[in-house]
Short mmCIF file of C-alpha atoms and ligand atoms in Angstrom, two decimals:
data_model
loop_
_atom_site.label_atom_id
_atom_site.label_comp_id
_atom_site.label_asym_id
_atom_site.label_seq_id
_atom_site.Cartn_x
_atom_site.Cartn_y
_atom_site.Cartn_z
CA UNK A 28 -17.02 11.27 -3.48
CA UNK A 29 -16.54 14.50 -5.43
CA UNK A 30 -15.87 17.49 -3.15
CA UNK A 31 -18.52 20.25 -3.27
CA UNK A 32 -16.28 23.09 -2.11
CA UNK A 33 -18.26 23.19 1.15
CA UNK A 34 -16.21 21.03 3.53
CA UNK A 35 -18.79 20.58 6.28
CA UNK A 36 -21.48 19.74 3.72
CA UNK A 37 -19.11 17.07 2.41
CA UNK A 38 -18.63 15.70 5.93
CA UNK A 39 -22.44 15.48 6.23
CA UNK A 40 -22.50 13.53 2.94
CA UNK A 41 -19.87 11.17 4.38
CA UNK A 42 -22.18 10.61 7.33
CA UNK A 43 -25.13 9.91 5.01
CA UNK A 44 -23.03 7.46 2.99
CA UNK A 45 -21.97 5.70 6.20
CA UNK A 46 -25.59 5.43 7.34
CA UNK A 47 -26.64 3.99 3.98
CA UNK A 48 -23.83 1.40 4.07
CA UNK A 49 -24.77 0.44 7.62
CA UNK A 50 -28.44 -0.01 6.74
CA UNK A 51 -27.48 -2.11 3.68
CA UNK A 52 -25.70 -4.41 6.13
CA UNK A 53 -28.62 -4.43 8.55
CA UNK A 54 -26.57 -2.46 11.10
CA UNK A 55 -26.86 0.92 12.82
CA UNK A 56 -24.60 3.64 14.22
CA UNK A 57 -24.58 1.84 17.57
CA UNK A 58 -22.69 -1.03 15.88
CA UNK A 59 -19.81 1.20 14.72
CA UNK A 60 -16.60 0.61 16.71
CA UNK A 61 -14.49 3.14 14.79
CA UNK A 62 -14.30 4.84 11.42
CA UNK A 63 -11.32 5.67 9.21
CA UNK A 64 -10.82 8.26 6.48
CA UNK A 65 -8.20 8.28 3.76
CA UNK A 66 -7.66 11.92 2.76
CA UNK A 67 -5.33 13.94 0.56
CA UNK A 68 -2.59 15.56 2.63
CA UNK A 69 -1.27 17.63 4.21
CA UNK A 70 -3.07 16.66 7.41
CA UNK A 71 -2.55 17.60 11.04
CA UNK A 72 -3.01 14.23 12.74
CA UNK A 73 -2.69 15.68 16.26
CA UNK A 74 -5.61 18.03 15.76
CA UNK A 75 -7.45 15.94 13.14
CA UNK A 76 -7.36 18.67 10.48
CA UNK A 77 -7.16 18.69 6.70
CA UNK A 78 -4.71 21.50 5.81
CA UNK A 79 -5.37 22.98 2.35
CA UNK A 80 -4.71 20.03 -0.02
CA UNK A 81 -4.12 21.32 -3.58
CA UNK A 82 -6.95 19.15 -4.98
CA UNK A 83 -9.57 19.94 -2.30
CA UNK A 84 -10.41 23.61 -2.83
CA UNK A 85 -12.05 25.24 0.17
CA UNK A 86 -10.67 22.70 2.65
CA UNK A 87 -8.64 25.03 4.85
CA UNK A 88 -7.85 23.55 8.28
CA UNK A 89 -11.11 21.60 8.30
CA UNK A 90 -11.65 19.61 11.54
CA UNK A 91 -12.91 16.58 9.63
CA UNK A 92 -11.98 14.01 12.27
CA UNK A 93 -13.92 15.57 15.12
CA UNK A 94 -16.84 16.65 12.93
CA UNK A 95 -17.34 13.10 11.68
CA UNK A 96 -16.78 11.61 15.16
CA UNK A 97 -19.57 13.88 16.39
CA UNK A 98 -21.88 12.89 13.53
CA UNK A 99 -21.22 9.14 13.79
CA UNK A 100 -20.90 8.92 17.56
CA UNK A 101 -17.78 6.80 17.31
CA UNK A 102 -14.03 7.41 17.30
CA UNK A 103 -12.55 8.43 13.93
CA UNK A 104 -9.00 8.17 12.60
CA UNK A 105 -7.68 10.05 9.57
CA UNK A 106 -4.64 9.32 7.44
CA UNK A 107 -3.17 10.69 4.24
CA UNK A 108 -4.11 8.66 1.17
CA UNK A 109 -0.62 7.28 0.46
CA UNK A 110 -0.23 6.01 4.03
CA UNK A 111 -3.79 4.69 4.02
CA UNK A 112 -3.09 2.90 0.72
CA UNK A 113 0.06 1.38 2.21
CA UNK A 114 -1.91 0.14 5.22
CA UNK A 115 -4.58 -1.35 2.92
CA UNK A 116 -2.09 -3.15 0.64
CA UNK A 117 -0.26 -4.42 3.74
CA UNK A 118 -3.40 -5.64 5.53
CA UNK A 119 -5.53 -6.85 2.60
CA UNK A 120 -3.50 -6.73 -0.61
CA UNK A 121 -0.10 -7.59 -2.06
CA UNK A 122 1.69 -7.09 1.27
CA UNK A 123 -0.48 -9.42 3.32
CA UNK A 124 1.58 -11.43 5.81
CA UNK A 125 4.72 -9.28 5.45
CA UNK A 126 6.25 -7.17 8.23
CA UNK A 127 7.64 -4.28 6.16
CA UNK A 128 6.50 -2.86 2.84
CA UNK A 129 6.89 0.33 0.85
CA UNK A 130 3.87 1.29 -1.24
CA UNK A 131 4.09 3.75 -4.15
CA UNK A 132 0.89 5.24 -5.59
CA UNK A 133 2.27 5.82 -9.12
CA UNK A 134 -0.63 7.66 -10.76
CA UNK A 135 -0.70 11.43 -11.47
CA UNK A 136 2.08 11.91 -8.95
CA UNK A 137 4.17 9.48 -6.93
CA UNK A 138 3.04 9.16 -3.32
CA UNK A 139 4.53 6.74 -0.88
CA UNK A 140 3.69 5.03 2.39
CA UNK A 141 5.91 2.99 4.69
CA UNK A 142 4.67 0.13 6.85
CA UNK A 143 7.70 -0.93 8.90
CA UNK A 144 7.47 -3.83 11.33
CA UNK A 145 3.69 -3.65 11.09
CA UNK A 146 3.31 0.07 11.77
CA UNK A 147 3.02 3.15 9.58
CA UNK A 148 6.20 5.19 9.84
CA UNK A 149 5.41 8.92 9.49
CA UNK A 150 8.59 10.83 10.36
CA UNK A 151 8.67 14.55 11.14
CA UNK A 152 5.82 16.51 9.53
CA UNK A 153 4.49 13.14 8.28
CA UNK A 154 7.02 13.53 5.47
CA UNK A 155 8.49 10.04 5.63
CA UNK A 156 7.82 7.97 2.53
CA UNK A 157 7.74 10.92 0.13
CA UNK A 158 9.82 8.85 -2.24
CA UNK A 159 8.35 10.68 -5.25
CA UNK A 160 10.65 13.56 -4.36
CA UNK A 161 13.87 11.60 -3.93
CA UNK A 162 16.33 12.83 -6.53
CA UNK A 163 17.08 10.36 -9.29
CA UNK A 164 19.01 12.88 -11.39
CA UNK A 165 21.05 15.88 -10.22
CA UNK A 166 19.97 19.10 -11.95
CA UNK A 167 17.32 17.06 -13.74
CA UNK A 168 13.74 17.84 -14.80
CA UNK A 169 11.82 20.41 -12.76
CA UNK A 170 9.29 18.76 -10.45
CA UNK A 171 5.84 20.05 -9.44
CA UNK A 172 7.29 20.48 -5.92
CA UNK A 173 9.83 23.03 -7.20
CA UNK A 174 12.93 20.83 -6.80
CA UNK A 175 14.81 19.28 -9.69
CA UNK A 176 15.39 15.67 -10.65
CA UNK A 177 12.70 14.13 -8.40
CA UNK A 178 11.50 10.61 -9.17
CA UNK A 179 8.00 12.04 -9.77
CA UNK A 180 9.35 14.32 -12.50
CA UNK A 181 10.27 11.15 -14.45
CA UNK A 182 7.64 8.56 -13.54
CA UNK A 183 4.66 10.60 -12.29
CA UNK A 184 1.74 10.31 -14.75
CA UNK A 185 1.28 14.09 -15.10
CA UNK A 186 4.98 14.76 -15.71
CA UNK A 187 5.22 11.87 -18.14
CA UNK A 188 2.13 13.02 -20.08
CA UNK A 189 3.67 16.48 -20.43
CA UNK A 190 6.88 14.98 -21.81
CA UNK A 191 4.98 12.69 -24.19
CA UNK A 192 2.99 15.61 -25.57
CA UNK A 193 6.27 17.40 -26.25
CA UNK A 194 8.34 14.51 -27.59
CA UNK A 195 6.06 12.00 -29.31
CA UNK A 196 6.80 11.77 -33.07
CA UNK A 197 3.80 12.00 -35.37
CA UNK A 198 4.44 8.51 -36.75
CA UNK A 199 4.20 6.87 -33.32
CA UNK A 200 1.25 4.57 -32.72
CA UNK A 201 0.80 6.39 -29.42
CA UNK A 202 -0.06 9.60 -31.29
CA UNK A 203 -2.44 7.75 -33.59
CA UNK A 204 -4.07 6.04 -30.61
CA UNK A 205 -4.49 9.33 -28.77
CA UNK A 206 -5.83 11.20 -31.82
CA UNK A 207 -3.06 13.82 -31.76
CA UNK A 208 0.25 14.46 -30.07
CA UNK A 209 -1.21 16.93 -27.58
CA UNK A 210 -3.49 14.20 -26.24
CA UNK A 211 -0.91 11.46 -25.71
CA UNK A 212 -1.05 10.00 -22.22
CA UNK A 213 0.81 7.13 -20.54
CA UNK A 214 -1.96 4.64 -21.36
CA UNK A 215 -1.51 5.30 -25.09
CA UNK A 216 2.21 4.62 -24.76
CA UNK A 217 1.57 1.38 -22.88
CA UNK A 218 -0.79 0.26 -25.62
CA UNK A 219 1.56 1.31 -28.43
CA UNK A 220 4.50 -0.46 -26.73
CA UNK A 221 2.50 -3.70 -26.68
CA UNK A 222 2.07 -3.29 -30.43
CA UNK A 223 5.82 -2.89 -30.90
CA UNK A 224 6.03 0.88 -31.42
CA UNK A 225 9.66 2.00 -31.19
CA UNK A 226 9.03 5.38 -29.51
CA UNK A 227 6.71 3.80 -26.94
CA UNK A 228 9.22 1.05 -26.19
CA UNK A 229 11.96 3.62 -25.61
CA UNK A 230 9.70 5.66 -23.33
CA UNK A 231 8.89 2.59 -21.26
CA UNK A 232 12.61 1.72 -21.02
CA UNK A 233 13.24 5.24 -19.73
CA UNK A 234 10.38 4.96 -17.23
CA UNK A 235 11.74 1.69 -15.87
CA UNK A 236 15.28 3.02 -15.76
CA UNK A 237 14.25 5.92 -13.49
CA UNK A 238 11.86 3.85 -11.41
CA UNK A 239 14.65 1.37 -10.74
CA UNK A 240 16.85 4.23 -9.47
CA UNK A 241 14.14 5.17 -6.99
CA UNK A 242 13.64 1.60 -5.82
CA UNK A 243 17.40 1.13 -5.35
CA UNK A 244 17.41 4.04 -2.87
CA UNK A 245 14.47 2.45 -1.05
CA UNK A 246 16.31 -0.89 -0.94
CA UNK A 247 19.44 0.59 0.59
CA UNK A 248 17.51 2.75 3.09
CA UNK A 249 14.84 0.34 4.30
CA UNK A 250 15.41 -3.11 2.76
CA UNK A 251 11.66 -3.83 2.93
CA UNK A 252 10.30 -7.28 2.16
CA UNK A 253 8.27 -5.78 -0.68
CA UNK A 254 7.97 -2.64 -2.77
CA UNK A 255 4.37 -2.50 -4.01
CA UNK A 256 3.54 -0.35 -7.05
CA UNK A 257 0.07 0.93 -7.95
CA UNK A 258 -1.72 2.24 -11.06
CA UNK A 259 0.65 2.87 -14.02
CA UNK A 260 2.94 -0.15 -13.40
CA UNK A 261 -0.16 -2.30 -12.74
CA UNK A 262 -1.54 -1.20 -16.14
CA UNK A 263 1.82 -1.95 -17.79
CA UNK A 264 1.86 -5.44 -16.33
CA UNK A 265 4.46 -8.13 -15.85
CA UNK A 266 6.15 -8.25 -19.25
CA UNK A 267 6.42 -4.50 -19.91
CA UNK A 268 7.17 -3.38 -16.35
CA UNK A 269 7.73 -5.80 -13.49
CA UNK A 270 10.05 -8.34 -15.15
CA UNK A 271 12.53 -5.77 -16.54
CA UNK A 272 12.22 -3.61 -13.40
CA UNK A 273 13.17 -6.50 -11.08
CA UNK A 274 16.12 -7.34 -13.31
CA UNK A 275 17.43 -3.75 -13.25
CA UNK A 276 16.97 -3.32 -9.52
CA UNK A 277 18.68 -6.64 -8.77
CA UNK A 278 21.68 -5.56 -10.82
CA UNK A 279 22.05 -2.43 -8.68
CA UNK A 280 21.53 -3.68 -5.10
CA UNK A 281 23.44 -6.20 -2.98
CA UNK A 282 22.55 -9.69 -4.08
CA UNK A 283 21.23 -10.87 -0.70
CA UNK A 284 18.78 -7.93 -0.62
CA UNK A 285 17.88 -8.23 -4.31
CA UNK A 286 17.10 -11.92 -3.84
CA UNK A 287 14.61 -11.31 -1.02
CA UNK A 288 13.06 -7.87 -1.70
CA UNK A 289 9.94 -8.46 -3.81
CA UNK A 290 8.67 -5.88 -6.33
CA UNK A 291 4.94 -6.45 -6.70
CA UNK A 292 1.88 -4.95 -8.40
CA UNK A 293 -0.69 -3.51 -6.01
CA UNK A 294 -3.52 -5.99 -5.61
CA UNK A 295 -6.56 -4.00 -4.50
CA UNK A 296 -7.46 -2.07 -7.66
CA UNK A 297 -10.82 -0.29 -7.44
CA UNK A 298 -11.42 -1.59 -3.91
CA UNK A 299 -8.46 0.43 -2.64
CA UNK A 300 -10.36 3.56 -1.43
CA UNK A 301 -12.79 1.50 0.66
CA UNK A 302 -10.17 -0.81 2.10
CA UNK A 303 -7.91 2.21 2.76
CA UNK A 304 -10.57 3.77 4.99
CA UNK A 305 -11.17 0.45 6.72
CA UNK A 306 -7.42 -0.04 7.27
CA UNK A 307 -7.18 3.41 8.86
CA UNK A 308 -10.09 2.57 11.17
CA UNK A 309 -8.23 -0.61 12.20
CA UNK A 310 -4.79 1.02 12.53
CA UNK A 311 -3.82 0.67 16.18
CA UNK A 312 -0.68 2.80 15.76
CA UNK A 313 -2.87 5.92 15.88
CA UNK A 314 -4.69 6.57 19.13
CA UNK A 315 -8.45 6.81 18.86
CA UNK A 316 -10.07 10.14 19.47
CA UNK A 317 -13.24 9.84 21.45
CA UNK A 318 -16.39 11.59 20.34
CA UNK A 319 -16.26 15.27 21.11
ZN1 ZN B 412 9.55 16.87 -6.34
#
């Protein structure tokens, strides 16, 4: 749903959407046991607030949890979208059946969620799992967060697009594909690399090199059964991304961990937003807030 800039009007639209979905299933509000929302952070989970996310203008300490609980007449849980995505991939997707996974969103930025021993791990200020801001280079590229050398500054889609629009040579197939250097985006590079373009190949090598640095830190900190990667790596696929990435990570971690820690593409694709909300509704690690 596109935000209107009027938060409580958007909450009312959420209610209308929920009612429509229920009636499509031949159900009513009385059948709802709980509802879950996947939202851009930062959130205040204690108070059920959305706290000024950069991409939701006008949402300033909006009590979305309690407003929707009131409208639906059932308990509501909220969760930030990276954590909700991690829960969804763990419950329904690539992490099904595993105890501990790390999920990385890998689209415009790099968000992360940790499911450890079957529970979301949030840490202080819900800042656990912000692996996009782990340094992979000292004094490296400036990141959108203001620090230097963050993983996101190398493998986030927005940061990568900026670099491509600065560096791509005119003769690259990626530039031709995009219709001009200032329009080159990661998808053009992926396509050009498949067609053997030298610049695109080198860019993908660089992407995998930095991504492997990030995953090595995850391996030594958490040793999860799987690291699950969404969006850009999924679009790159097995040959361009996952096969070389696994090889590089295995060369840099202890062999017994490298042998068991899987690196997998996210499995839910376009169903992710829906299953993320459902996973939040089902997440027993967060206490349910009764209708106000
Ligand atoms: Zn950063």
